[in-house]
Tab-separated table of C-alpha atoms in Angstrom:
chain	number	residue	atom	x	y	z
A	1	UNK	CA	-57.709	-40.948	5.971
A	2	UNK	CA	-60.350	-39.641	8.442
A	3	UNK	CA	-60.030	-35.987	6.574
A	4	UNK	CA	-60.369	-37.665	3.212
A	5	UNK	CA	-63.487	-39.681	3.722
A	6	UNK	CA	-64.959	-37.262	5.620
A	7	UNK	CA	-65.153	-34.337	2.602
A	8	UNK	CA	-65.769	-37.389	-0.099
A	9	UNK	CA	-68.702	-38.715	1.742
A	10	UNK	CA	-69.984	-36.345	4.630
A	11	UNK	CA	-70.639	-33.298	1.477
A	12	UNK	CA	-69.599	-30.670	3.972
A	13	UNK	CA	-68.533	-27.177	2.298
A	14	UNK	CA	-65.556	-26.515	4.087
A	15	UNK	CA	-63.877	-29.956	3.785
A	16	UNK	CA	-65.281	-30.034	-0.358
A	17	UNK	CA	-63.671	-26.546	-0.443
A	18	UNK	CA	-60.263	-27.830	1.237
A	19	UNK	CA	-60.087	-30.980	-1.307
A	20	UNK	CA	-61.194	-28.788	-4.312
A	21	UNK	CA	-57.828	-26.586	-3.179
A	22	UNK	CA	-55.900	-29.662	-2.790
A	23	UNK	CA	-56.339	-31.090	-6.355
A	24	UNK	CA	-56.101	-27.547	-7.793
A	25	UNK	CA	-53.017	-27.844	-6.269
A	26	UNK	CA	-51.546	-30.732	-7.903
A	27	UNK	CA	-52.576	-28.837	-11.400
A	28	UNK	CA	-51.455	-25.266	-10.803
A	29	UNK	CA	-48.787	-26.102	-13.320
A	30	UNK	CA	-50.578	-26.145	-16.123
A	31	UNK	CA	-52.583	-22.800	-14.878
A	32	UNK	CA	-48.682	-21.208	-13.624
A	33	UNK	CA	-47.534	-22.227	-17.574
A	34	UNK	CA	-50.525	-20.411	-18.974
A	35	UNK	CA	-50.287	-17.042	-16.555
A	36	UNK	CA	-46.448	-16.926	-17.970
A	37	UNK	CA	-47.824	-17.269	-21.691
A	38	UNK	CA	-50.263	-13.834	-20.903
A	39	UNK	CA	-47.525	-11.843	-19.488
A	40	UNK	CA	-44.953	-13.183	-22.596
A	41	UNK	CA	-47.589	-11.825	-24.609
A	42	UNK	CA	-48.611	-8.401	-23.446
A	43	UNK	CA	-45.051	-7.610	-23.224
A	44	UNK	CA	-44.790	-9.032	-26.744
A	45	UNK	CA	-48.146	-6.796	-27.645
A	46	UNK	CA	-46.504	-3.480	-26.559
A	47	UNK	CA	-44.153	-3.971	-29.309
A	48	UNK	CA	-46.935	-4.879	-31.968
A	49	UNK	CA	-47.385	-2.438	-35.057
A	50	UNK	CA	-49.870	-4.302	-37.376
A	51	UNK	CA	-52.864	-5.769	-36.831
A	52	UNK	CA	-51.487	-8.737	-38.097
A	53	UNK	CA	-48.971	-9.142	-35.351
A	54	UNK	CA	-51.469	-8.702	-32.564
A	55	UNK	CA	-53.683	-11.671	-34.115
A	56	UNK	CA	-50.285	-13.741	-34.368
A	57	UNK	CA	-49.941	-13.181	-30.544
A	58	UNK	CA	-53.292	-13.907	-28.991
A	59	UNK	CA	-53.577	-16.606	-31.448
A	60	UNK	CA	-50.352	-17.839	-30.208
A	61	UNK	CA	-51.299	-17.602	-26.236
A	62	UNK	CA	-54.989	-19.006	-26.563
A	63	UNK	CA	-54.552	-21.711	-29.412
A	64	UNK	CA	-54.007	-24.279	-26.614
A	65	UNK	CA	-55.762	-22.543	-23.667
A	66	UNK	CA	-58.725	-23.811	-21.593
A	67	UNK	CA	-60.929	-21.815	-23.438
A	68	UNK	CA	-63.471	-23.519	-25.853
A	69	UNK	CA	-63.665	-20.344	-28.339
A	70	UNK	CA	-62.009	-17.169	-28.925
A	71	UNK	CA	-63.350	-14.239	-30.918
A	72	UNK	CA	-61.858	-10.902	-31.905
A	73	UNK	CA	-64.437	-8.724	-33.150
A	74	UNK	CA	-63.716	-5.121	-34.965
A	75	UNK	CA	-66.358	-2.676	-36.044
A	76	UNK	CA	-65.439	1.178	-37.745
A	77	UNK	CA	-68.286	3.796	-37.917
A	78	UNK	CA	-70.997	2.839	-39.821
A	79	UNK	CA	-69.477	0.099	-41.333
A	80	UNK	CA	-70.877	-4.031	-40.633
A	81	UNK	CA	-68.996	-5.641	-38.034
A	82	UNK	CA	-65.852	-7.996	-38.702
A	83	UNK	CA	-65.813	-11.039	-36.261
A	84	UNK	CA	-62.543	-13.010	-36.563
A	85	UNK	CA	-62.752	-16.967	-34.954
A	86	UNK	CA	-59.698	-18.438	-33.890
A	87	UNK	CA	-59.550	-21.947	-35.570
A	88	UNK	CA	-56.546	-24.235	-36.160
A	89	UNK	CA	-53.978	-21.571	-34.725
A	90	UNK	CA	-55.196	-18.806	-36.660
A	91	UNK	CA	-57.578	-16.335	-37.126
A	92	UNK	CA	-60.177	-16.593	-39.650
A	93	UNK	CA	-63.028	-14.157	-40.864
A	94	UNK	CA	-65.848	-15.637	-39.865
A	95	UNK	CA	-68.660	-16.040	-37.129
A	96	UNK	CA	-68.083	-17.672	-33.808
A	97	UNK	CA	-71.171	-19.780	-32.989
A	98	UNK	CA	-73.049	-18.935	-29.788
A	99	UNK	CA	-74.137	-21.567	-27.777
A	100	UNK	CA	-76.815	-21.886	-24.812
A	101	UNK	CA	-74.472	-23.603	-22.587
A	102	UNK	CA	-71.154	-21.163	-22.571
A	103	UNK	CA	-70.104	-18.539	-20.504
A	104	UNK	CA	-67.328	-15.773	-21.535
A	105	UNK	CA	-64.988	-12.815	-20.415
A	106	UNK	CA	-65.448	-9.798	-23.126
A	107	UNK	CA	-62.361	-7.271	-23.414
A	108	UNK	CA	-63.144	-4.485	-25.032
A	109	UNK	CA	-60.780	-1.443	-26.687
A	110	UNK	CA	-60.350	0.939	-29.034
A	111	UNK	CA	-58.690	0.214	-32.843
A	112	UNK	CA	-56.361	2.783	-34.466
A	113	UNK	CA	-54.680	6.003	-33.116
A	114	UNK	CA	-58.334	7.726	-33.107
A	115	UNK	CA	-60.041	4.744	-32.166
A	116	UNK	CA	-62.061	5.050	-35.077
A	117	UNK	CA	-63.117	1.589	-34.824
A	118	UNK	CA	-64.222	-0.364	-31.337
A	119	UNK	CA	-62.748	-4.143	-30.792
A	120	UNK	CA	-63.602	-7.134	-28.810
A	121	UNK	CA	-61.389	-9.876	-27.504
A	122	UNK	CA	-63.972	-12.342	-26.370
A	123	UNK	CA	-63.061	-15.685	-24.867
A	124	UNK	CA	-65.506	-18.708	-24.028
A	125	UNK	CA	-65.982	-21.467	-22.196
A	126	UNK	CA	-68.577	-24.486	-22.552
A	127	UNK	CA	-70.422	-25.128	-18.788
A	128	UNK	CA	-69.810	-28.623	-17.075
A	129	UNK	CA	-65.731	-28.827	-17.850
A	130	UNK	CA	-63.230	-29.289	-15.324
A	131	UNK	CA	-62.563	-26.183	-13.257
A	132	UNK	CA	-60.673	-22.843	-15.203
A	133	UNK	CA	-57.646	-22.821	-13.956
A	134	UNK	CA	-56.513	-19.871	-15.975
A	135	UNK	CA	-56.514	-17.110	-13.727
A	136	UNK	CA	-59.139	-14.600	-15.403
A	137	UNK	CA	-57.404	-11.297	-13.394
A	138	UNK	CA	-54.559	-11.639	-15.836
A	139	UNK	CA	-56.888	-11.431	-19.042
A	140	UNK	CA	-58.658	-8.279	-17.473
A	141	UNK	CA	-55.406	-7.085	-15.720
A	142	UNK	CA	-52.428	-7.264	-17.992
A	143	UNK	CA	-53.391	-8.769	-21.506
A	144	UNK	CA	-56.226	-6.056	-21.910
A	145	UNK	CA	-54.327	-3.089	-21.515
A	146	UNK	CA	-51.309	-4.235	-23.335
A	147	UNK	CA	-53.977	-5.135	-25.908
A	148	UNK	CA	-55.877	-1.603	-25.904
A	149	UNK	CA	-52.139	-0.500	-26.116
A	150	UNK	CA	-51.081	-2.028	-29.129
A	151	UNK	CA	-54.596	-1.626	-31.081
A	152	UNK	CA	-54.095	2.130	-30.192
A	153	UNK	CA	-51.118	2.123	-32.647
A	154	UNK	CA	-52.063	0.193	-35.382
A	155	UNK	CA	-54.771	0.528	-38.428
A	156	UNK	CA	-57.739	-1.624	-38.248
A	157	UNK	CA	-57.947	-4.631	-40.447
A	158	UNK	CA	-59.009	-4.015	-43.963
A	159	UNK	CA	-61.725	-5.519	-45.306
């Protein structure tokens, strides 16, 4: 009881630190659900061979993630950039808004065996939420190159 009141009233770091861990703790489920859902998917990715299937996936995995937005973003030389949103479970052609008060993790990798076109995964988050409990290593670690991967093989989207 001593423990507790000190780190809700006495504000110092360590103890704050301690009960932040603490009621992470209690959630991790949630975030250990969501780390099984990214490595389901890049394993699902590798065997991808249409652009269509890798929107299905990533639609699938982030359509009730702790991210506010996702974007996918393709662009083929000298051609306008395509920006797909994902919105009610899907992806749809058009452009994510950007807002003042959101921070985000940008993939980037190559589209098509020659990578004639360049695409961007791009996930966001609005400031003041609870804490991410998604652990962001797995995005960067294992979804991106299983992403890359599968983008390597398949023909950008058509207009």
């Amino acid at each position: 009881l001593v423990v507790w009141l000190a780190v809700r009233y006495l504000r110092l770091h360590e103890f704050y630190e301690l009960a932040r861990l603490a009621s992470r703790g209690m959630q991790q489920t949630r975030a250990i659900s969501f780390n099984v859902q990214v490595r389901r998917a890049a394993e699902e990715l590798e065997r991808a061979t249409a652009w269509e299937e890798i929107e299905r996936i990533l639609a699938g995995l982030f359509a009730a993630s702790e991210f506010d937005g996702v974007r996918l973003t393709v662009q083929r030389d000298n051609q306008p950039r395509r920006e797909y949103r994902l919105e009610g479970g899907e992806f749809r052609p058009e452009v994510a808004p950007i807002h003042s008060d959101e921070w985000g993790i940008h993939l980037p990798f190559g589209v098509g065996p020659t990578s004639a076109a360049c695409g961007e995964l791009a996930v966001f988050r609005r400031y003041g939420r609870k804490p991410l409990l998604t652990d962001t290593n797995l995005l960067v670690e294992v979804l991106r190159p299983a992403l890359a991967h599968a983008a390597a093989r398949v023909s950008p989207p058509t207009a």
